[in-house]
Amino acid sequence: MEQSKRMKIAYLVNQYPKVSHSFIRREILALERQGFDVLRIAIRGWDGELVDADDLRERERTRYVLQDGMASLLVAAARMFIAAPGRFLEALVLALKMGWRADRPWPFHLIYLAEASRMLPWMARFGVRHLHAHFGTNSAEVALLATALGGPPFSFTVHGPEEFDKPEFLHIREKVRRSVFVAAISSFGRSQLMRWIDYADWPKVQVVHCALEPEFHAGAAVPIPSAPRIVCVGRLCEQKGQLLLIEALALLQKKGRVLDLVLAGDGEMRAELESLIGQHRLQDRVRITGWISSDQVRTEILAARALVLPSFAEGLPVVIMEALALRRPVLTTYVAGIPELVLPGADGNGWLFPAGDVDALAAALEDFLATPLATLAAMGEAGHQRVLERHAVDVEAAKLARLFQASAAAEPAPSSVTLEKIR
């Protein structure tokens, strides 16, 4: 786009930046390279713990809805009511409707309305033509209410698994119906949305993968290390299955099979994991890093022979893309969108096993240990090529760019009279 024709969009995220949300940062930066001006808005995150320099820079560029407290929300809602009472009352009715049989009681939905009122002047001053939210939870509802108040048309990206666990309580059907389009990060995610929305809205659901920038995997291939080490990257929580992984290592230890594990991350289950590690006397074999930066994640992946991710529920984990891009095979569960990327077998790039099955996980690890380094290297190369084909950030951002441009072409600009009153 020419500088004079740069389209202005806004991105809304519940918490941004965040250690586990680097894919959103990559997407925003890729869109800016393609000629968009992006206003970053987050509900919270101004005081979150960050270790990545890129995240710290992003925080300086982000507006935070709750940073000035609840009083600022009340003032924003009052100003919105005075500026456009009719629209405000319509949006109020919609907020109450979204609170009926919802995952959160109706007072939260009134807060979402106030949050939408708070960010509307920011978008008006920036000249936003389209609003995009990540995740189909509260951020998508705030975007929906901002549009109802007279803001720009909105869209949102669905990741899973939360949206698929409780679609009725999140009112996914209503959110999709009122959106311009919805991005699903995998074909599996698209199929799950299609289960819960109207047939007429099926064409709105487009697959746009999370992606990696070339710099992440640029440079010469790093050989598979000889040390029998694997790495598991992710929040230490029930859904990621790290407890099962410790049990599988204990089974291997009883067979005399040596395997070192790095748990890269932190989370609410750290104490429970440390207790289980001690119970099985695996302290010398398992290391927990705590929160680490993207560069440190890259280093840990390259220092391992493979990535293991025994998740019970997922969307399509970015860390699997990262490991494959770095030419490391992956051992993971065949849930959600994972089998779209990880292909087992002699010509594949990893191992797939049933979620929740400790014996199957242990068997996959044993097979992995018996695999020659040359074969692991070939699997890693196959994974690298597959990621380049399916998860290049500029290719995926171009898909979003076309959708944003189509939205702007089809929808009139937000009401200048209403927005002028609340600037």
Tab-separated table of C-alpha atoms in Angstrom:
chain	number	residue	atom	x	y	z
A	1	MET	CA	0.000	0.000	0.000
A	2	GLU	CA	1.135	3.544	-0.623
A	3	GLN	CA	1.722	5.639	2.486
A	4	SER	CA	-1.289	7.819	1.649
A	5	LYS	CA	-3.534	4.775	1.323
A	6	ARG	CA	-2.392	2.841	4.360
A	7	MET	CA	-5.378	1.191	5.977
A	8	LYS	CA	-5.711	1.705	9.706
A	9	ILE	CA	-6.829	-1.246	11.787
A	10	ALA	CA	-6.974	-2.070	15.488
A	11	TYR	CA	-5.999	-5.279	17.231
A	12	LEU	CA	-7.720	-6.161	20.502
A	13	VAL	CA	-6.347	-8.817	22.868
A	14	ASN	CA	-7.322	-9.620	26.434
A	15	GLN	CA	-3.662	-9.506	27.529
A	16	TYR	CA	-0.854	-8.207	25.340
A	17	PRO	CA	2.011	-8.628	25.074
A	18	LYS	CA	2.347	-12.006	26.767
A	19	VAL	CA	5.031	-14.696	26.830
A	20	SER	CA	2.723	-17.225	25.168
A	21	HIS	CA	1.316	-14.741	22.616
A	22	SER	CA	4.387	-14.114	20.468
A	23	PHE	CA	2.393	-15.267	17.422
A	24	ILE	CA	0.138	-12.202	17.776
A	25	ARG	CA	3.143	-9.907	17.808
A	26	ARG	CA	4.499	-11.603	14.680
A	27	GLU	CA	1.159	-11.183	12.939
A	28	ILE	CA	0.889	-7.486	13.785
A	29	LEU	CA	4.432	-6.734	12.632
A	30	ALA	CA	3.849	-8.655	9.399
A	31	LEU	CA	0.718	-6.604	8.697
A	32	GLU	CA	2.651	-3.403	9.282
A	33	ARG	CA	5.242	-4.581	6.762
A	34	GLN	CA	2.391	-5.062	4.303
A	35	GLY	CA	1.294	-1.453	4.669
A	36	PHE	CA	-1.202	-1.358	7.552
A	37	ASP	CA	-1.144	0.998	10.519
A	38	VAL	CA	-2.068	-1.047	13.594
A	39	LEU	CA	-3.445	0.343	16.842
A	40	ARG	CA	-2.707	-2.140	19.618
A	41	ILE	CA	-5.364	-2.340	22.355
A	42	ALA	CA	-5.359	-4.725	25.290
A	43	ILE	CA	-7.676	-5.083	28.255
A	44	ARG	CA	-4.730	-5.746	30.575
A	45	GLY	CA	-1.032	-6.546	30.433
A	46	TRP	CA	0.674	-3.254	31.255
A	47	ASP	CA	2.282	-4.797	34.360
A	48	GLY	CA	2.786	-8.392	33.229
A	49	GLU	CA	6.112	-10.149	33.642
A	50	LEU	CA	8.007	-10.014	30.346
A	51	VAL	CA	11.416	-11.376	29.420
A	52	ASP	CA	11.523	-10.729	25.679
A	53	ALA	CA	12.854	-7.392	24.402
A	54	ASP	CA	10.367	-7.433	21.507
A	55	ASP	CA	7.490	-7.801	23.984
A	56	LEU	CA	8.806	-4.909	26.046
A	57	ARG	CA	8.818	-2.722	22.925
A	58	GLU	CA	5.287	-3.804	22.075
A	59	ARG	CA	4.062	-2.863	25.542
A	60	GLU	CA	5.165	0.713	24.933
A	61	ARG	CA	2.969	0.804	21.808
A	62	THR	CA	-0.184	-0.635	23.417
A	63	ARG	CA	-3.212	1.163	24.909
A	64	TYR	CA	-4.683	-0.519	27.990
A	65	VAL	CA	-8.396	-0.378	28.695
A	66	LEU	CA	-8.221	-1.060	32.452
A	67	GLN	CA	-4.996	0.745	33.237
A	68	ASP	CA	-6.758	3.828	34.657
A	69	GLY	CA	-9.201	1.838	36.774
A	70	MET	CA	-12.977	1.404	36.836
A	71	ALA	CA	-13.674	5.131	37.129
A	72	SER	CA	-12.374	5.670	33.590
A	73	LEU	CA	-14.792	2.994	32.329
A	74	LEU	CA	-17.761	4.670	34.008
A	75	VAL	CA	-16.819	8.039	32.522
A	76	ALA	CA	-16.393	6.480	29.075
A	77	ALA	CA	-19.786	4.756	29.273
A	78	ALA	CA	-21.475	7.996	30.397
A	79	ARG	CA	-19.903	9.955	27.547
A	80	MET	CA	-20.959	7.292	25.090
A	81	PHE	CA	-24.543	7.433	26.374
A	82	ILE	CA	-24.629	11.219	26.024
A	83	ALA	CA	-23.097	11.130	22.539
A	84	ALA	CA	-25.336	8.400	21.126
A	85	PRO	CA	-28.098	7.360	23.534
A	86	GLY	CA	-29.932	5.250	20.983
A	87	ARG	CA	-26.868	3.230	20.030
A	88	PHE	CA	-25.842	2.884	23.653
A	89	LEU	CA	-29.207	1.458	24.685
A	90	GLU	CA	-29.139	-0.986	21.773
A	91	ALA	CA	-25.670	-2.084	22.807
A	92	LEU	CA	-26.830	-2.366	26.422
A	93	VAL	CA	-29.616	-4.736	25.396
A	94	LEU	CA	-27.082	-6.746	23.393
A	95	ALA	CA	-24.711	-6.918	26.378
A	96	LEU	CA	-27.510	-8.223	28.583
A	97	LYS	CA	-28.379	-10.783	25.905
A	98	MET	CA	-24.748	-11.930	25.802
A	99	GLY	CA	-24.876	-12.363	29.582
A	100	TRP	CA	-27.814	-14.783	29.429
A	101	ARG	CA	-26.635	-18.362	30.090
A	102	ALA	CA	-23.038	-17.220	29.682
A	103	ASP	CA	-19.791	-18.431	31.186
A	104	ARG	CA	-19.739	-15.269	33.314
A	105	PRO	CA	-22.663	-13.505	35.065
A	106	TRP	CA	-24.264	-10.453	33.471
A	107	PRO	CA	-22.328	-7.768	35.469
A	108	PHE	CA	-19.207	-8.816	33.542
A	109	HIS	CA	-21.001	-8.115	30.276
A	110	LEU	CA	-21.878	-4.606	31.445
A	111	ILE	CA	-18.177	-4.133	32.121
A	112	TYR	CA	-17.462	-5.333	28.579
A	113	LEU	CA	-19.829	-2.610	27.331
A	114	ALA	CA	-17.929	-0.004	29.345
A	115	GLU	CA	-14.627	-1.361	27.989
A	116	ALA	CA	-15.956	-1.002	24.452
A	117	SER	CA	-16.982	2.577	25.256
A	118	ARG	CA	-13.497	3.261	26.598
A	119	MET	CA	-11.668	2.144	23.445
A	120	LEU	CA	-14.041	3.674	20.896
A	121	PRO	CA	-12.530	7.204	21.088
A	122	TRP	CA	-9.032	5.749	20.665
A	123	MET	CA	-10.112	4.047	17.454
A	124	ALA	CA	-11.891	7.182	16.245
A	125	ARG	CA	-8.795	9.348	16.716
A	126	PHE	CA	-6.589	6.750	15.023
A	127	GLY	CA	-9.006	6.432	12.090
A	128	VAL	CA	-9.561	2.673	12.464
A	129	ARG	CA	-11.514	1.058	9.617
A	130	HIS	CA	-11.533	-2.481	10.998
A	131	LEU	CA	-11.199	-4.059	14.453
A	132	HIS	CA	-9.731	-7.537	14.880
A	133	ALA	CA	-9.733	-9.485	18.162
A	134	HIS	CA	-7.747	-12.543	19.100
A	135	PHE	CA	-9.640	-15.346	20.855
A	136	GLY	CA	-13.380	-15.869	20.801
A	137	THR	CA	-13.814	-15.141	24.499
A	138	ASN	CA	-14.272	-11.766	26.208
A	139	SER	CA	-12.086	-9.858	23.721
A	140	ALA	CA	-14.412	-10.878	20.871
A	141	GLU	CA	-17.418	-9.711	22.883
A	142	VAL	CA	-15.823	-6.328	23.595
A	143	ALA	CA	-15.139	-5.991	19.861
A	144	LEU	CA	-18.739	-6.931	19.066
A	145	LEU	CA	-20.056	-4.296	21.488
A	146	ALA	CA	-17.672	-1.655	20.112
A	147	THR	CA	-19.142	-2.250	16.662
A	148	ALA	CA	-22.669	-2.057	18.096
A	149	LEU	CA	-21.777	1.323	19.613
A	150	GLY	CA	-20.910	2.697	16.185
A	151	GLY	CA	-17.321	1.563	15.849
A	152	PRO	CA	-15.769	-0.171	12.836
A	153	PRO	CA	-16.750	-3.689	11.714
A	154	PHE	CA	-14.996	-6.461	13.578
A	155	SER	CA	-13.560	-9.920	13.104
A	156	PHE	CA	-11.791	-12.334	15.422
A	157	THR	CA	-9.405	-15.272	15.457
A	158	VAL	CA	-10.445	-18.490	17.174
A	159	HIS	CA	-7.656	-20.628	18.602
A	160	GLY	CA	-9.229	-23.267	20.824
A	161	PRO	CA	-9.616	-25.258	22.880
A	162	GLU	CA	-11.573	-22.918	25.179
A	163	GLU	CA	-13.957	-21.755	22.459
A	164	PHE	CA	-14.725	-25.386	21.573
A	165	ASP	CA	-15.228	-26.435	25.208
A	166	LYS	CA	-18.124	-24.048	25.847
A	167	PRO	CA	-19.321	-22.495	22.568
A	168	GLU	CA	-22.889	-21.980	23.780
A	169	PHE	CA	-21.818	-20.178	26.952
A	170	LEU	CA	-19.462	-17.971	24.948
A	171	HIS	CA	-22.258	-17.218	22.454
A	172	ILE	CA	-19.975	-18.132	19.563
A	173	ARG	CA	-22.929	-18.253	17.137
A	174	GLU	CA	-23.888	-14.641	17.883
A	175	LYS	CA	-20.297	-13.423	17.674
A	176	VAL	CA	-19.816	-15.053	14.283
A	177	ARG	CA	-23.186	-13.787	13.030
A	178	ARG	CA	-22.279	-10.174	13.818
A	179	SER	CA	-18.677	-10.401	12.581
A	180	VAL	CA	-17.369	-9.722	9.084
A	181	PHE	CA	-15.224	-12.851	9.146
A	182	VAL	CA	-13.646	-15.308	11.565
A	183	ALA	CA	-10.130	-16.710	11.282
A	184	ALA	CA	-9.578	-20.280	12.447
A	185	ILE	CA	-5.965	-21.345	12.970
A	186	SER	CA	-6.537	-24.847	11.582
A	187	SER	CA	-8.993	-26.822	9.498
A	188	PHE	CA	-9.989	-28.626	12.682
A	189	GLY	CA	-10.797	-25.272	14.284
A	190	ARG	CA	-12.901	-24.300	11.284
A	191	SER	CA	-14.845	-27.553	11.533
A	192	GLN	CA	-15.554	-27.022	15.227
A	193	LEU	CA	-16.894	-23.542	14.550
A	194	MET	CA	-19.095	-24.863	11.764
A	195	ARG	CA	-20.722	-27.215	14.278
A	196	TRP	CA	-22.077	-24.292	16.285
A	197	ILE	CA	-22.863	-21.516	13.817
A	198	ASP	CA	-25.561	-21.006	11.205
A	199	TYR	CA	-25.003	-22.634	7.831
A	200	ALA	CA	-25.339	-19.206	6.193
A	201	ASP	CA	-22.254	-18.058	8.155
A	202	TRP	CA	-20.006	-20.947	7.154
A	203	PRO	CA	-18.316	-18.896	4.370
A	204	LYS	CA	-17.211	-16.354	6.991
A	205	VAL	CA	-14.832	-18.865	8.569
A	206	GLN	CA	-11.409	-18.695	6.939
A	207	VAL	CA	-8.298	-20.686	7.854
A	208	VAL	CA	-5.384	-18.380	8.716
A	209	HIS	CA	-2.513	-20.186	10.374
A	210	CYS	CA	-0.371	-18.826	13.153
A	211	ALA	CA	3.057	-18.388	11.653
A	212	LEU	CA	6.764	-17.777	12.055
A	213	GLU	CA	8.978	-15.036	10.688
A	214	PRO	CA	11.978	-16.172	8.600
A	215	GLU	CA	14.437	-14.788	11.141
A	216	PHE	CA	13.391	-17.415	13.680
A	217	HIS	CA	14.804	-20.293	11.649
A	218	ALA	CA	17.305	-18.457	9.420
A	219	GLY	CA	20.841	-19.706	9.190
A	220	ALA	CA	22.480	-23.065	8.801
A	221	ALA	CA	20.894	-26.168	10.270
A	222	VAL	CA	22.136	-27.105	13.747
A	223	PRO	CA	22.928	-30.840	13.907
A	224	ILE	CA	20.836	-33.112	16.108
A	225	PRO	CA	22.755	-33.371	19.415
A	226	SER	CA	24.080	-36.718	20.589
A	227	ALA	CA	22.844	-36.209	24.158
A	228	PRO	CA	19.490	-37.993	24.770
A	229	ARG	CA	17.557	-34.837	25.661
A	230	ILE	CA	14.016	-33.733	24.887
A	231	VAL	CA	12.300	-30.438	25.609
A	232	CYS	CA	8.676	-29.656	26.464
A	233	VAL	CA	7.730	-25.996	26.007
A	234	GLY	CA	4.563	-24.545	27.474
A	235	ARG	CA	2.691	-23.362	30.520
A	236	LEU	CA	2.883	-25.838	33.384
A	237	CYS	CA	-0.805	-26.694	33.586
A	238	GLU	CA	-3.170	-29.664	33.448
A	239	GLN	CA	-4.026	-29.341	29.776
A	240	LYS	CA	-0.402	-29.624	28.614
A	241	GLY	CA	0.024	-33.095	30.168
A	242	GLN	CA	3.436	-32.602	31.793
A	243	LEU	CA	2.465	-34.830	34.745
A	244	LEU	CA	1.875	-37.667	32.300
A	245	LEU	CA	5.281	-36.986	30.788
A	246	ILE	CA	6.977	-37.418	34.173
A	247	GLU	CA	5.132	-40.722	34.643
A	248	ALA	CA	6.352	-41.880	31.214
A	249	LEU	CA	9.946	-40.986	32.096
A	250	ALA	CA	9.592	-43.016	35.284
A	251	LEU	CA	8.486	-46.025	33.221
A	252	LEU	CA	11.535	-45.640	30.969
A	253	GLN	CA	13.822	-45.296	33.970
A	254	LYS	CA	12.596	-48.638	35.303
A	255	LYS	CA	13.704	-50.166	31.980
A	256	GLY	CA	17.116	-48.557	32.276
A	257	ARG	CA	16.490	-46.120	29.420
A	258	VAL	CA	18.249	-42.783	29.965
A	259	LEU	CA	16.457	-39.605	28.851
A	260	ASP	CA	16.866	-36.016	30.007
A	261	LEU	CA	13.915	-33.623	29.939
A	262	VAL	CA	13.765	-29.836	29.983
A	263	LEU	CA	10.411	-28.321	30.951
A	264	ALA	CA	10.637	-24.847	29.438
A	265	GLY	CA	8.054	-22.646	31.070
A	266	ASP	CA	6.297	-21.986	34.347
A	267	GLY	CA	2.780	-22.079	35.702
A	268	GLU	CA	0.355	-23.098	38.382
A	269	MET	CA	1.377	-26.778	38.407
A	270	ARG	CA	5.086	-26.234	39.038
A	271	ALA	CA	4.965	-27.338	42.683
A	272	GLU	CA	2.976	-30.462	41.827
A	273	LEU	CA	5.416	-31.313	39.042
A	274	GLU	CA	8.415	-30.813	41.313
A	275	SER	CA	6.807	-33.110	43.873
A	276	LEU	CA	6.214	-35.834	41.265
A	277	ILE	CA	9.766	-35.465	39.932
A	278	GLY	CA	11.065	-35.984	43.452
A	279	GLN	CA	8.732	-38.931	44.053
A	280	HIS	CA	10.183	-40.732	41.022
A	281	ARG	CA	13.744	-39.596	41.824
A	282	LEU	CA	14.128	-37.830	38.505
A	283	GLN	CA	15.740	-34.644	39.849
A	284	ASP	CA	18.933	-35.355	37.918
A	285	ARG	CA	17.000	-35.939	34.692
A	286	VAL	CA	14.407	-33.145	34.674
A	287	ARG	CA	15.046	-29.391	34.677
A	288	ILE	CA	12.378	-26.666	34.889
A	289	THR	CA	13.513	-23.353	33.393
A	290	GLY	CA	10.751	-20.975	34.474
A	291	TRP	CA	9.608	-18.293	32.026
A	292	ILE	CA	12.137	-17.730	29.271
A	293	SER	CA	12.361	-15.474	26.211
A	294	SER	CA	11.770	-16.498	22.593
A	295	ASP	CA	15.519	-16.614	22.032
A	296	GLN	CA	15.952	-18.887	25.038
A	297	VAL	CA	13.168	-21.151	23.791
A	298	ARG	CA	15.005	-21.405	20.494
A	299	THR	CA	18.221	-22.311	22.303
A	300	GLU	CA	16.512	-25.017	24.368
A	301	ILE	CA	14.889	-26.550	21.279
A	302	LEU	CA	18.189	-26.644	19.409
A	303	ALA	CA	19.899	-28.267	22.423
A	304	ALA	CA	17.386	-31.130	22.352
A	305	ARG	CA	16.926	-34.043	19.985
A	306	ALA	CA	13.162	-33.466	19.823
A	307	LEU	CA	10.193	-31.578	21.241
A	308	VAL	CA	7.582	-33.490	23.237
A	309	LEU	CA	4.108	-32.082	23.908
A	310	PRO	CA	1.661	-34.566	25.522
A	311	SER	CA	-1.298	-32.146	25.517
A	312	PHE	CA	-4.854	-33.216	26.311
A	313	ALA	CA	-6.393	-30.282	24.434
A	314	GLU	CA	-4.972	-27.751	21.989
A	315	GLY	CA	-5.630	-25.521	19.027
A	316	LEU	CA	-2.447	-25.841	16.976
A	317	PRO	CA	0.554	-25.077	19.221
A	318	VAL	CA	3.004	-22.519	17.873
A	319	VAL	CA	5.856	-24.285	19.658
A	320	ILE	CA	5.360	-27.297	17.385
A	321	MET	CA	5.867	-25.004	14.399
A	322	GLU	CA	8.956	-23.558	16.055
A	323	ALA	CA	10.506	-26.977	16.734
A	324	LEU	CA	9.856	-28.241	13.219
A	325	ALA	CA	11.151	-24.991	11.720
A	326	LEU	CA	14.372	-25.582	13.668
A	327	ARG	CA	14.570	-29.108	12.208
A	328	ARG	CA	13.652	-30.975	15.368
A	329	PRO	CA	11.099	-33.812	15.164
A	330	VAL	CA	8.083	-33.708	17.470
A	331	LEU	CA	6.385	-36.243	19.742
A	332	THR	CA	2.827	-35.174	20.486
A	333	THR	CA	-0.819	-36.196	20.706
A	334	TYR	CA	-3.202	-36.508	17.782
A	335	VAL	CA	-5.678	-33.926	19.057
A	336	ALA	CA	-7.214	-30.861	17.395
A	337	GLY	CA	-5.151	-29.376	14.550
A	338	ILE	CA	-1.869	-31.102	15.459
A	339	PRO	CA	-2.166	-33.936	12.866
A	340	GLU	CA	-2.459	-31.281	10.141
A	341	LEU	CA	1.184	-30.402	10.794
A	342	VAL	CA	2.825	-33.413	12.453
A	343	LEU	CA	3.020	-36.443	10.172
A	344	PRO	CA	4.138	-39.801	11.629
A	345	GLY	CA	5.885	-42.599	9.781
A	346	ALA	CA	9.159	-43.215	8.004
A	347	ASP	CA	8.807	-40.145	5.781
A	348	GLY	CA	7.148	-38.004	8.447
A	349	ASN	CA	8.369	-35.447	10.937
A	350	GLY	CA	7.407	-36.908	14.301
A	351	TRP	CA	5.386	-39.276	16.442
A	352	LEU	CA	1.683	-39.081	17.291
A	353	PHE	CA	0.160	-40.938	20.247
A	354	PRO	CA	-3.249	-40.920	21.971
A	355	ALA	CA	-3.722	-38.217	24.595
A	356	GLY	CA	-3.825	-39.386	28.197
A	357	ASP	CA	-2.141	-42.748	27.490
A	358	VAL	CA	1.070	-42.973	29.517
A	359	ASP	CA	2.028	-46.338	28.041
A	360	ALA	CA	1.668	-45.036	24.476
A	361	LEU	CA	3.727	-41.963	25.387
A	362	ALA	CA	6.436	-44.128	26.932
A	363	ALA	CA	6.440	-46.376	23.836
A	364	ALA	CA	6.815	-43.342	21.549
A	365	LEU	CA	9.720	-42.087	23.655
A	366	GLU	CA	11.347	-45.522	23.556
A	367	ASP	CA	10.983	-45.669	19.778
A	368	PHE	CA	12.418	-42.169	19.544
A	369	LEU	CA	15.458	-43.177	21.631
A	370	ALA	CA	16.084	-46.101	19.298
A	371	THR	CA	15.939	-43.927	16.177
A	372	PRO	CA	19.356	-43.128	14.625
A	373	LEU	CA	20.463	-39.509	14.601
A	374	ALA	CA	20.552	-39.519	10.794
A	375	THR	CA	16.893	-40.523	10.682
A	376	LEU	CA	15.989	-37.841	13.241
A	377	ALA	CA	17.821	-35.294	11.084
A	378	ALA	CA	15.828	-36.363	8.011
A	379	MET	CA	12.581	-36.077	9.989
A	380	GLY	CA	13.626	-32.621	11.146
A	381	GLU	CA	14.301	-31.534	7.565
A	382	ALA	CA	10.872	-32.796	6.499
A	383	GLY	CA	9.299	-30.820	9.326
A	384	HIS	CA	11.222	-27.699	8.343
A	385	GLN	CA	9.910	-27.875	4.789
A	386	ARG	CA	6.331	-28.434	5.965
A	387	VAL	CA	6.421	-25.363	8.198
A	388	LEU	CA	7.812	-23.226	5.392
A	389	GLU	CA	4.935	-24.359	3.173
A	390	ARG	CA	2.138	-23.836	5.718
A	391	HIS	CA	3.216	-21.277	8.328
A	392	ALA	CA	5.142	-18.408	6.722
A	393	VAL	CA	4.094	-15.236	8.530
A	394	ASP	CA	4.002	-12.951	5.492
A	395	VAL	CA	1.861	-15.441	3.558
A	396	GLU	CA	-0.623	-15.812	6.410
A	397	ALA	CA	-0.681	-12.064	7.105
A	398	ALA	CA	-1.468	-11.500	3.415
A	399	LYS	CA	-4.616	-13.614	3.873
A	400	LEU	CA	-5.709	-11.339	6.709
A	401	ALA	CA	-4.786	-8.259	4.681
A	402	ARG	CA	-7.142	-9.287	1.884
A	403	LEU	CA	-9.943	-9.908	4.395
A	404	PHE	CA	-9.402	-6.524	6.072
A	405	GLN	CA	-9.382	-4.733	2.724
A	406	ALA	CA	-12.551	-6.511	1.621
A	407	SER	CA	-14.208	-5.445	4.870
A	408	ALA	CA	-13.267	-1.802	4.348
A	409	ALA	CA	-14.500	-1.894	0.760
A	410	ALA	CA	-17.841	-3.415	1.742
A	411	GLU	CA	-18.562	-1.442	4.920
A	412	PRO	CA	-19.058	2.323	5.234
A	413	ALA	CA	-16.807	4.225	7.587
A	414	PRO	CA	-18.082	4.516	11.184
A	415	SER	CA	-20.530	7.338	11.803
A	416	SER	CA	-18.484	10.524	11.803
A	417	VAL	CA	-21.146	12.395	13.785
A	418	THR	CA	-21.163	9.857	16.607
A	419	LEU	CA	-17.406	9.410	16.680
A	420	GLU	CA	-16.732	13.146	16.587
A	421	LYS	CA	-18.718	13.546	19.804
A	422	ILE	CA	-16.640	11.004	21.693
A	423	ARG	CA	-13.155	11.768	20.365
